[in-house]
Tab-separated table of C-alpha atoms in Angstrom:
chain	number	residue	atom	x	y	z
A	1	MET	CA	0.000	0.000	0.000
A	2	SER	CA	1.843	3.009	-1.337
A	3	THR	CA	0.093	6.338	-0.871
A	4	GLN	CA	0.875	10.022	-1.204
A	5	ILE	CA	-1.570	12.479	0.383
A	6	GLN	CA	-0.982	16.228	0.384
A	7	ILE	CA	-3.024	19.289	1.227
A	8	SER	CA	-1.196	22.476	0.415
A	9	PRO	CA	-1.563	26.021	-0.878
A	10	THR	CA	1.025	25.543	-3.640
A	11	PRO	CA	-0.143	24.907	-7.233
A	12	LEU	CA	-0.585	21.229	-8.065
A	13	ASN	CA	1.779	19.614	-10.544
A	14	THR	CA	0.054	17.001	-12.702
A	15	GLN	CA	3.250	15.668	-14.203
A	16	SER	CA	4.919	15.005	-10.867
A	17	CYS	CA	1.762	13.193	-9.693
A	18	ILE	CA	1.891	10.982	-12.790
A	19	ASP	CA	5.630	10.396	-12.384
A	20	TRP	CA	5.004	9.226	-8.821
A	21	ILE	CA	2.087	6.922	-9.662
A	22	MET	CA	3.730	5.084	-12.560
A	23	SER	CA	5.511	1.802	-11.905
A	24	PRO	CA	6.691	-1.295	-13.794
A	25	GLU	CA	4.041	-3.377	-11.990
A	26	SER	CA	1.187	-1.220	-13.291
A	27	GLY	CA	-0.811	-1.793	-16.434
A	28	GLY	CA	-3.352	0.986	-15.950
A	29	ILE	CA	-3.440	4.370	-14.294
A	30	ASP	CA	-6.501	6.502	-13.807
A	31	VAL	CA	-6.062	10.169	-13.012
A	32	PHE	CA	-8.868	12.508	-12.032
A	33	ILE	CA	-8.128	16.226	-12.301
A	34	GLY	CA	-10.638	18.655	-10.841
A	35	THR	CA	-10.576	22.064	-12.481
A	36	VAL	CA	-12.204	25.392	-11.609
A	37	ARG	CA	-15.107	25.870	-13.990
A	38	ASN	CA	-16.088	29.321	-15.246
A	39	THR	CA	-19.782	28.915	-14.389
A	40	THR	CA	-21.973	27.312	-11.758
A	41	LYS	CA	-25.715	26.945	-12.348
A	42	GLY	CA	-25.378	29.326	-15.280
A	43	LYS	CA	-23.686	32.077	-13.253
A	44	ALA	CA	-20.154	33.310	-14.029
A	45	VAL	CA	-17.581	32.310	-11.418
A	46	LEU	CA	-14.626	34.662	-10.904
A	47	ARG	CA	-12.611	32.404	-8.622
A	48	LEU	CA	-12.862	29.817	-5.857
A	49	GLU	CA	-11.423	29.797	-2.383
A	50	PHE	CA	-10.653	26.492	-0.651
A	51	GLU	CA	-10.224	26.065	3.079
A	52	ALA	CA	-9.265	22.799	4.785
A	53	TYR	CA	-9.203	21.465	8.332
A	54	GLU	CA	-5.858	20.018	7.361
A	55	ARG	CA	-5.096	17.454	10.087
A	56	MET	CA	-8.564	15.933	9.907
A	57	ALA	CA	-8.717	16.173	6.106
A	58	VAL	CA	-5.500	14.173	5.787
A	59	ALA	CA	-6.833	11.607	8.287
A	60	GLU	CA	-10.129	11.278	6.375
A	61	ILE	CA	-8.383	10.945	3.011
A	62	ASN	CA	-6.177	8.257	4.535
A	63	LYS	CA	-9.305	6.340	5.597
A	64	ILE	CA	-10.783	6.595	2.110
A	65	VAL	CA	-7.584	5.429	0.453
A	66	LYS	CA	-7.314	2.536	2.906
A	67	GLN	CA	-10.865	1.483	2.006
A	68	ALA	CA	-9.945	1.659	-1.683
A	69	PHE	CA	-6.974	-0.657	-1.090
A	70	GLU	CA	-9.288	-3.076	0.738
A	71	GLN	CA	-11.889	-3.053	-2.019
A	72	TRP	CA	-9.757	-3.146	-5.182
A	73	PRO	CA	-6.400	-4.673	-6.171
A	74	VAL	CA	-4.628	-1.341	-6.595
A	75	GLN	CA	-0.923	-0.571	-6.267
A	76	LYS	CA	-0.531	3.130	-5.540
A	77	ALA	CA	-2.914	5.952	-4.737
A	78	LEU	CA	-2.275	9.681	-4.658
A	79	VAL	CA	-4.489	12.551	-3.506
A	80	HIS	CA	-3.285	16.142	-3.740
A	81	HIS	CA	-5.690	18.908	-2.725
A	82	ARG	CA	-5.049	22.587	-3.017
A	83	THR	CA	-6.130	25.309	-0.585
A	84	GLY	CA	-6.367	29.067	-1.032
A	85	VAL	CA	-7.617	31.162	-3.934
A	86	LEU	CA	-7.879	29.467	-7.354
A	87	ASN	CA	-8.734	31.080	-10.654
A	88	VAL	CA	-10.797	29.556	-13.463
A	89	GLY	CA	-8.905	26.712	-15.134
A	90	GLN	CA	-6.705	25.995	-12.109
A	91	VAL	CA	-6.610	22.604	-10.412
A	92	PRO	CA	-7.957	22.118	-6.872
A	93	VAL	CA	-7.588	18.337	-6.769
A	94	ILE	CA	-5.737	15.451	-8.371
A	95	VAL	CA	-6.506	11.799	-7.605
A	96	ALA	CA	-4.359	9.132	-9.239
A	97	VAL	CA	-4.526	5.346	-8.869
A	98	SER	CA	-2.373	2.660	-10.449
A	99	ALA	CA	-3.233	-1.016	-10.730
A	100	ALA	CA	-2.237	-4.094	-12.680
A	101	HIS	CA	-5.572	-3.914	-14.534
A	102	ARG	CA	-7.555	-0.866	-15.523
A	103	ALA	CA	-10.939	-1.730	-13.965
A	104	ALA	CA	-9.518	-1.461	-10.441
A	105	ALA	CA	-7.767	1.828	-11.256
A	106	PHE	CA	-10.960	3.400	-12.648
A	107	GLU	CA	-13.204	2.177	-9.848
A	108	ALA	CA	-10.867	3.077	-6.997
A	109	CYS	CA	-10.158	6.532	-8.456
A	110	ARG	CA	-13.876	7.254	-8.796
A	111	PHE	CA	-14.548	5.956	-5.278
A	112	ILE	CA	-11.830	8.164	-3.809
A	113	ILE	CA	-12.998	11.420	-5.404
A	114	ASP	CA	-16.701	10.674	-4.791
A	115	THR	CA	-16.099	9.904	-1.117
A	116	LEU	CA	-13.671	12.799	-0.682
A	117	LYS	CA	-16.426	15.168	-1.784
A	118	GLU	CA	-18.787	13.694	0.810
A	119	THR	CA	-16.651	13.326	3.912
A	120	VAL	CA	-13.379	15.252	3.807
A	121	PRO	CA	-13.417	18.556	5.743
A	122	ILE	CA	-12.565	20.923	2.910
A	123	TRP	CA	-14.780	23.855	1.962
A	124	LYS	CA	-15.178	25.825	-1.226
A	125	LYS	CA	-16.384	29.408	-1.541
A	126	GLU	CA	-17.581	30.545	-4.956
A	127	ILE	CA	-16.826	34.158	-5.731
A	128	PHE	CA	-19.095	35.924	-8.251
A	129	GLU	CA	-19.244	39.491	-9.597
A	130	ASP	CA	-21.926	40.306	-7.057
A	131	GLY	CA	-21.049	38.282	-3.989
A	132	GLU	CA	-19.768	34.999	-2.652
A	133	VAL	CA	-21.208	31.809	-1.213
A	134	TRP	CA	-19.936	28.768	0.693
A	135	VAL	CA	-20.977	25.839	-1.494
A	136	ALA	CA	-23.596	23.450	-0.025
A	137	ALA	CA	-23.795	25.357	3.274
A	138	HIS	CA	-27.505	26.067	3.059
A	139	PRO	CA	-30.452	23.867	2.033
B	1	MET	CA	-14.477	23.018	31.824
B	2	LYS	CA	-13.383	25.513	29.244
B	3	ILE	CA	-13.090	24.166	25.691
B	4	LYS	CA	-11.901	25.658	22.446
B	5	VAL	CA	-13.949	25.097	19.280
B	6	LEU	CA	-12.385	25.433	15.828
B	7	ALA	CA	-14.486	26.779	12.987
B	8	PHE	CA	-14.126	26.434	9.217
B	9	GLY	CA	-15.957	27.623	6.135
B	10	ILE	CA	-19.310	29.203	6.902
B	11	SER	CA	-19.066	28.356	10.616
B	12	LYS	CA	-16.044	30.665	10.792
B	13	ASP	CA	-18.225	33.425	9.330
B	14	ILE	CA	-21.003	32.635	11.844
B	15	PHE	CA	-18.636	32.708	14.827
B	16	GLY	CA	-16.780	35.701	13.399
B	17	SER	CA	-13.562	33.863	14.275
B	18	SER	CA	-11.598	30.732	13.434
B	19	SER	CA	-11.971	29.544	17.037
B	20	ILE	CA	-14.099	30.352	20.069
B	21	SER	CA	-13.949	29.388	23.739
B	22	LEU	CA	-16.931	27.890	25.573
B	23	GLU	CA	-17.715	26.886	29.149
B	24	LEU	CA	-19.198	23.358	29.333
B	25	ALA	CA	-20.129	20.977	32.170
B	26	ASN	CA	-17.413	18.359	32.807
B	27	ASP	CA	-19.446	15.441	31.455
B	28	ALA	CA	-20.844	17.370	28.506
B	29	THR	CA	-21.728	15.511	25.296
B	30	VAL	CA	-21.537	16.629	21.707
B	31	TYR	CA	-25.294	17.151	21.906
B	32	ASN	CA	-24.857	19.520	24.893
B	33	LEU	CA	-22.180	21.429	22.968
B	34	GLN	CA	-24.486	21.821	19.983
B	35	TYR	CA	-27.298	23.076	22.233
B	36	VAL	CA	-25.065	25.744	23.746
B	37	LEU	CA	-23.622	26.778	20.387
B	38	GLU	CA	-26.995	26.995	18.649
B	39	ARG	CA	-28.395	29.264	21.397
B	40	GLN	CA	-25.370	31.519	21.102
B	41	TYR	CA	-25.126	31.347	17.263
B	42	PRO	CA	-28.665	30.706	15.929
B	43	ARG	CA	-27.448	30.860	12.302
B	44	LEU	CA	-25.918	27.394	12.840
B	45	GLN	CA	-29.475	26.015	12.679
B	46	GLN	CA	-29.958	27.467	9.199
B	47	LEU	CA	-27.165	25.311	7.771
B	48	ALA	CA	-28.100	22.356	5.571
B	49	SER	CA	-26.451	20.300	8.330
B	50	TYR	CA	-23.275	20.357	10.346
B	51	MET	CA	-21.143	17.824	12.186
B	52	VAL	CA	-18.890	18.046	15.200
B	53	ALA	CA	-15.411	16.544	15.085
B	54	VAL	CA	-13.590	15.488	18.245
B	55	ASN	CA	-9.859	14.906	17.879
B	56	ASN	CA	-10.037	14.823	14.064
B	57	GLU	CA	-12.867	12.272	13.969
B	58	TYR	CA	-16.561	12.788	13.255
B	59	ALA	CA	-18.391	12.492	16.611
B	60	LEU	CA	-21.890	11.278	17.502
B	61	PRO	CA	-24.327	13.358	19.596
B	62	GLY	CA	-23.885	11.040	22.596
B	63	ASP	CA	-20.054	11.184	22.624
B	64	THR	CA	-18.551	12.777	25.747
B	65	ILE	CA	-16.224	15.751	25.413
B	66	HIS	CA	-13.118	15.910	27.540
B	67	GLU	CA	-10.977	18.847	28.452
B	68	ARG	CA	-8.186	19.422	25.899
B	69	ASP	CA	-10.093	17.527	23.178
B	70	GLU	CA	-9.748	19.222	19.819
B	71	ILE	CA	-13.301	20.195	18.886
B	72	ALA	CA	-14.252	21.461	15.433
B	73	ILE	CA	-17.486	22.464	13.733
B	74	ILE	CA	-17.787	20.863	10.294
B	75	PRO	CA	-20.366	22.535	8.061
B	76	PRO	CA	-21.352	20.693	4.830
B	77	VAL	CA	-18.092	19.870	3.065
B	78	SER	CA	-17.514	20.887	-0.554
B	79	GLY	CA	-13.944	19.994	-1.448
B	80	GLY	CA	-12.690	18.468	-4.647
C	1	MET	CA	-17.361	18.134	-30.117
C	2	SER	CA	-13.630	18.698	-29.828
C	3	THR	CA	-11.442	15.649	-30.363
C	4	GLN	CA	-7.794	14.826	-30.864
C	5	ILE	CA	-6.944	11.362	-32.151
C	6	GLN	CA	-3.384	10.280	-32.921
C	7	ILE	CA	-1.637	7.027	-33.723
C	8	SER	CA	2.086	7.438	-33.939
C	9	PRO	CA	5.453	5.814	-33.234
C	10	THR	CA	6.705	8.763	-31.153
C	11	PRO	CA	6.622	8.601	-27.336
C	12	LEU	CA	3.395	9.918	-25.823
C	13	ASN	CA	3.495	13.119	-23.811
C	14	THR	CA	1.085	13.050	-20.869
C	15	GLN	CA	1.484	16.717	-20.048
C	16	SER	CA	0.668	17.922	-23.542
C	17	CYS	CA	-2.440	15.692	-23.541
C	18	ILE	CA	-3.567	17.255	-20.267
C	19	ASP	CA	-2.785	20.765	-21.505
C	20	TRP	CA	-4.973	20.111	-24.549
C	21	ILE	CA	-7.899	18.630	-22.606
C	22	MET	CA	-8.187	21.376	-19.962
C	23	SER	CA	-10.601	24.242	-20.523
C	24	PRO	CA	-12.408	26.917	-18.500
C	25	GLU	CA	-15.732	25.156	-19.175
C	26	SER	CA	-14.543	21.906	-17.562
C	27	GLY	CA	-15.009	20.905	-13.966
C	28	GLY	CA	-13.617	17.392	-14.230
C	29	ILE	CA	-11.061	15.585	-16.349
C	30	ASP	CA	-10.450	11.873	-16.374
C	31	VAL	CA	-7.231	10.564	-17.861
C	32	PHE	CA	-6.459	6.914	-18.455
C	33	ILE	CA	-2.806	6.033	-19.007
C	34	GLY	CA	-1.976	2.535	-20.146
C	35	THR	CA	1.514	1.400	-19.190
C	36	VAL	CA	3.638	-1.603	-20.151
C	37	ARG	CA	3.582	-4.006	-17.215
C	38	ASN	CA	6.618	-6.132	-16.365
C	39	THR	CA	4.624	-9.387	-16.146
C	40	THR	CA	1.686	-11.091	-17.803
C	41	LYS	CA	0.110	-14.161	-16.215
C	42	GLY	CA	3.126	-14.408	-13.929
C	43	LYS	CA	5.683	-14.390	-16.747
C	44	ALA	CA	8.312	-11.651	-17.118
C	45	VAL	CA	7.720	-9.364	-20.109
C	46	LEU	CA	10.788	-7.806	-21.752
C	47	ARG	CA	8.955	-5.443	-24.067
C	48	LEU	CA	5.851	-5.032	-26.209
C	49	GLU	CA	5.481	-4.315	-29.873
C	50	PHE	CA	2.380	-2.518	-31.170
C	51	GLU	CA	1.201	-2.562	-34.757
C	52	ALA	CA	-1.792	-0.614	-36.089
C	53	TYR	CA	-3.866	-0.584	-39.253
C	54	GLU	CA	-3.648	3.164	-38.968
C	55	ARG	CA	-6.334	4.474	-41.331
C	56	MET	CA	-8.938	2.067	-39.994
C	57	ALA	CA	-7.824	2.474	-36.371
C	58	VAL	CA	-8.302	6.245	-36.575
C	59	ALA	CA	-11.731	5.726	-38.169
C	60	GLU	CA	-12.763	3.251	-35.451
C	61	ILE	CA	-11.542	5.508	-32.651
C	62	ASN	CA	-13.500	8.363	-34.234
C	63	LYS	CA	-16.647	6.223	-34.101
C	64	ILE	CA	-16.085	5.382	-30.438
C	65	VAL	CA	-15.484	8.995	-29.501
C	66	LYS	CA	-18.583	10.064	-31.420
C	67	GLN	CA	-20.635	7.503	-29.474
C	68	ALA	CA	-19.187	8.856	-26.225
C	69	PHE	CA	-20.266	12.381	-27.163
C	70	GLU	CA	-23.762	11.064	-27.909
C	71	GLN	CA	-24.024	9.192	-24.616
C	72	TRP	CA	-22.488	11.649	-22.149
C	73	PRO	CA	-22.323	15.460	-21.818
C	74	VAL	CA	-18.582	15.681	-22.405
C	75	GLN	CA	-16.588	18.586	-23.811
C	76	LYS	CA	-13.332	17.238	-25.211
C	77	ALA	CA	-11.928	13.785	-25.826
C	78	LEU	CA	-8.400	12.753	-26.706
C	79	VAL	CA	-6.972	9.374	-27.705
C	80	HIS	CA	-3.253	8.951	-28.390
C	81	HIS	CA	-1.968	5.469	-29.197
C	82	ARG	CA	1.630	4.529	-29.706
C	83	THR	CA	3.023	2.003	-32.203
C	84	GLY	CA	6.401	0.277	-32.336
C	85	VAL	CA	8.521	-1.250	-29.586
C	86	LEU	CA	7.796	-0.192	-25.995
C	87	ASN	CA	9.757	-1.090	-22.896
C	88	VAL	CA	8.346	-1.816	-19.435
C	89	GLY	CA	6.956	1.361	-17.863
C	90	GLN	CA	6.386	3.100	-21.191
C	91	VAL	CA	2.961	4.359	-22.270
C	92	PRO	CA	1.114	2.773	-25.226
C	93	VAL	CA	-2.145	4.691	-24.780
C	94	ILE	CA	-3.604	7.836	-23.236
C	95	VAL	CA	-7.332	8.575	-23.167
C	96	ALA	CA	-8.480	11.893	-21.713
C	97	VAL	CA	-12.007	13.298	-21.393
C	98	SER	CA	-13.177	16.616	-19.998
C	99	ALA	CA	-16.708	17.467	-18.902
C	100	ALA	CA	-18.566	19.987	-16.788
C	101	HIS	CA	-19.176	17.253	-14.198
C	102	ARG	CA	-16.962	14.351	-13.259
C	103	ALA	CA	-19.418	11.461	-13.712
C	104	ALA	CA	-19.543	12.029	-17.475
C	105	ALA	CA	-15.755	12.319	-17.713
C	106	PHE	CA	-15.196	9.037	-15.822
C	107	GLU	CA	-17.851	7.090	-17.695
C	108	ALA	CA	-16.912	8.312	-21.159
C	109	CYS	CA	-13.186	7.711	-20.540
C	110	ARG	CA	-13.857	4.159	-19.372
C	111	PHE	CA	-16.177	3.532	-22.325
C	112	ILE	CA	-13.565	4.762	-24.797
C	113	ILE	CA	-10.703	2.597	-23.527
C	114	ASP	CA	-12.928	-0.475	-23.018
C	115	THR	CA	-14.335	-0.212	-26.545
C	116	LEU	CA	-10.940	0.628	-28.078
C	117	LYS	CA	-9.577	-2.637	-26.714
C	118	GLU	CA	-12.460	-4.553	-28.330
C	119	THR	CA	-12.781	-3.003	-31.758
C	120	VAL	CA	-9.800	-0.906	-32.836
C	121	PRO	CA	-7.375	-2.668	-35.214
C	122	ILE	CA	-4.217	-2.442	-33.123
C	123	TRP	CA	-2.185	-5.508	-32.158
C	124	LYS	CA	0.229	-6.166	-29.343
C	125	LYS	CA	3.050	-8.679	-29.336
C	126	GLU	CA	4.487	-9.693	-25.966
C	127	ILE	CA	8.194	-10.424	-26.026
C	128	PHE	CA	9.545	-12.783	-23.347
C	129	GLU	CA	13.016	-14.208	-22.632
C	130	ASP	CA	12.076	-17.378	-24.488
C	131	GLY	CA	9.810	-16.220	-27.288
C	132	GLU	CA	7.041	-13.909	-28.344
C	133	VAL	CA	3.271	-14.070	-28.810
C	134	TRP	CA	0.560	-11.972	-30.445
C	135	VAL	CA	-1.862	-11.295	-27.588
C	136	ALA	CA	-5.357	-12.839	-27.901
C	137	ALA	CA	-4.592	-14.363	-31.310
C	138	HIS	CA	-5.283	-17.945	-30.267
C	139	PRO	CA	-8.091	-19.464	-28.159
D	1	MET	CA	-10.534	-9.862	-60.507
D	2	LYS	CA	-7.219	-9.539	-58.744
D	3	ILE	CA	-7.402	-8.121	-55.225
D	4	LYS	CA	-4.794	-7.125	-52.674
D	5	VAL	CA	-5.252	-8.183	-49.048
D	6	LEU	CA	-3.472	-6.348	-46.226
D	7	ALA	CA	-2.318	-8.323	-43.203
D	8	PHE	CA	-1.525	-7.224	-39.652
D	9	GLY	CA	-0.361	-8.840	-36.433
D	10	ILE	CA	-0.405	-12.614	-36.571
D	11	SER	CA	-2.027	-12.671	-40.030
D	12	LYS	CA	1.104	-10.980	-41.365
D	13	ASP	CA	3.126	-13.855	-39.882
D	14	ILE	CA	0.733	-16.414	-41.398
D	15	PHE	CA	0.918	-14.839	-44.875
D	16	GLY	CA	4.644	-14.220	-44.474
D	17	SER	CA	3.996	-10.735	-45.856
D	18	SER	CA	2.165	-7.514	-45.038
D	19	SER	CA	0.030	-7.950	-48.178
D	20	ILE	CA	-0.837	-10.682	-50.644
D	21	SER	CA	-2.582	-10.767	-54.035
D	22	LEU	CA	-5.498	-13.103	-54.759
D	23	GLU	CA	-7.602	-13.973	-57.788
D	24	LEU	CA	-11.357	-13.818	-56.998
D	25	ALA	CA	-14.549	-14.098	-59.060
D	26	ASN	CA	-16.014	-10.704	-59.931
D	27	ASP	CA	-19.022	-11.038	-57.632
D	28	ALA	CA	-17.077	-12.594	-54.741
D	29	THR	CA	-18.245	-12.044	-51.180
D	30	VAL	CA	-16.243	-11.752	-47.973
D	31	TYR	CA	-17.250	-15.355	-47.296
D	32	ASN	CA	-15.738	-16.451	-50.636
D	33	LEU	CA	-12.553	-14.569	-49.824
D	34	GLN	CA	-12.292	-16.298	-46.447
D	35	TYR	CA	-12.822	-19.701	-48.077
D	36	VAL	CA	-9.992	-19.114	-50.556
D	37	LEU	CA	-7.681	-17.704	-47.880
D	38	GLU	CA	-8.286	-20.504	-45.405
D	39	ARG	CA	-7.501	-23.163	-48.029
D	40	GLN	CA	-4.293	-21.381	-48.911
D	41	TYR	CA	-3.367	-20.476	-45.300
D	42	PRO	CA	-4.920	-23.118	-42.995
D	43	ARG	CA	-3.374	-21.474	-39.907
D	44	LEU	CA	-6.035	-18.733	-40.231
D	45	GLN	CA	-8.552	-21.277	-38.926
D	46	GLN	CA	-6.547	-21.734	-35.722
D	47	LEU	CA	-7.056	-18.101	-34.720
D	48	ALA	CA	-9.477	-17.320	-31.893
D	49	SER	CA	-11.398	-15.428	-34.596
D	50	TYR	CA	-10.671	-12.962	-37.354
D	51	MET	CA	-12.588	-10.296	-39.226
D	52	VAL	CA	-12.312	-8.907	-42.713
D	53	ALA	CA	-12.319	-5.143	-43.248
D	54	VAL	CA	-13.378	-3.608	-46.554
D	55	ASN	CA	-12.391	0.015	-47.079
D	56	ASN	CA	-11.564	0.525	-43.379
D	57	GLU	CA	-14.891	-0.883	-42.133
D	58	TYR	CA	-15.630	-4.267	-40.579
D	59	ALA	CA	-17.431	-6.321	-43.250
D	60	LEU	CA	-20.057	-9.076	-42.990
D	61	PRO	CA	-19.656	-12.478	-44.712
D	62	GLY	CA	-22.327	-11.592	-47.297
D	63	ASP	CA	-20.781	-8.275	-48.335
D	64	THR	CA	-19.601	-8.131	-51.942
D	65	ILE	CA	-16.002	-7.267	-52.731
D	66	HIS	CA	-15.227	-4.924	-55.593
D	67	GLU	CA	-12.031	-4.420	-57.519
D	68	ARG	CA	-9.823	-1.791	-55.912
D	69	ASP	CA	-11.537	-2.197	-52.501
D	70	GLU	CA	-9.025	-2.031	-49.658
D	71	ILE	CA	-9.240	-5.450	-48.029
D	72	ALA	CA	-7.596	-6.260	-44.693
D	73	ILE	CA	-7.468	-9.288	-42.410
D	74	ILE	CA	-8.133	-8.295	-38.805
D	75	PRO	CA	-7.035	-10.932	-36.283
D	76	PRO	CA	-8.225	-10.478	-32.658
D	77	VAL	CA	-7.280	-6.937	-31.662
D	78	SER	CA	-5.219	-6.251	-28.550
D	79	GLY	CA	-4.444	-2.541	-28.471
D	80	GLY	CA	-4.514	-0.248	-25.460
């Protein structure tokens, strides 16, 4: 079980994530890259701001990755999450999983990002021309 | 006992601070903490939901809080 | 429908694929990277050799990508496939899909690589210490 | 009519060449082509399966072959 989990305000580097995840034992690698989209529900987004409860976020991501290793025959898993202010087109999150066979890589990668979005204490504020809102805070 | 409560995201806006101090009974539960907080900060009740973390783990309403525990308010998460 | 399909003997460049697939309209990108594994069914692999019926392979990949665009709300799709001799750890294929939302990116990416492996006229020869074999040729 | 048949992967090994020429009747079908090929190259029958492509499209056994069509033998694919 080889994992690399980082939460940091520095820009994410896709290539170094891919360099880390590749190995001679792997046949398939799935990489999910989240990017800041220029609209949400039809409204123009200027930028996003991410805040994390870092210690707990790392602990929760570790739990998710551990579950992925229990559920699928995967070799390495990487989760890098950015904090701070991000402009449109920038990358808040990268999840990468390598496995001998591609099905496990796809399924574990999807599981990790889906669960991360449900349980990991990281918050996103959308900043518009006319105001800002913490995503999902209100019903 | 006096406890410190960390706040993130919208709960930081509601508290007006990234942490607040509270006085709680020695055998207080997470439920008791929420009761005290919601009286003091009624906007917490307008959230879609929120959780309490104790020592970096999601806690249940019946869990007891101890002095020096790290308590945090976790509004609906939206990372990724 | 924005697509980039390439079959070529030159080494694949992950970063330039990702640079091409990213856009301000995207919220999620899924990238599948196939890599040459050092074993197959427990036997050490020295290298692989890929051969393509290029004209038809490009046409078939185009069909698959078109189906993906019909089935999922995706924005861009890229398929790069390598030919020639590849050593362990090298990359024979990259599939990348961008979409406003991640579910479409994951599902379309998986569909493209799964279908490519079933229908696109590209052949792989595994080269071992003691011989070589065209994969899947015999029952 | 004389037609040219392209070969890839193991079919190239079986033919000993990346293309061969064949003499076929003018109204020959894909099925007729396969019959002629399999008599001349019996190892084709040992493949897990193989398809015939006409002008870069998978063809059915009943499809007619025309002079100057681009014909290719497609053994089981294994790309990716």
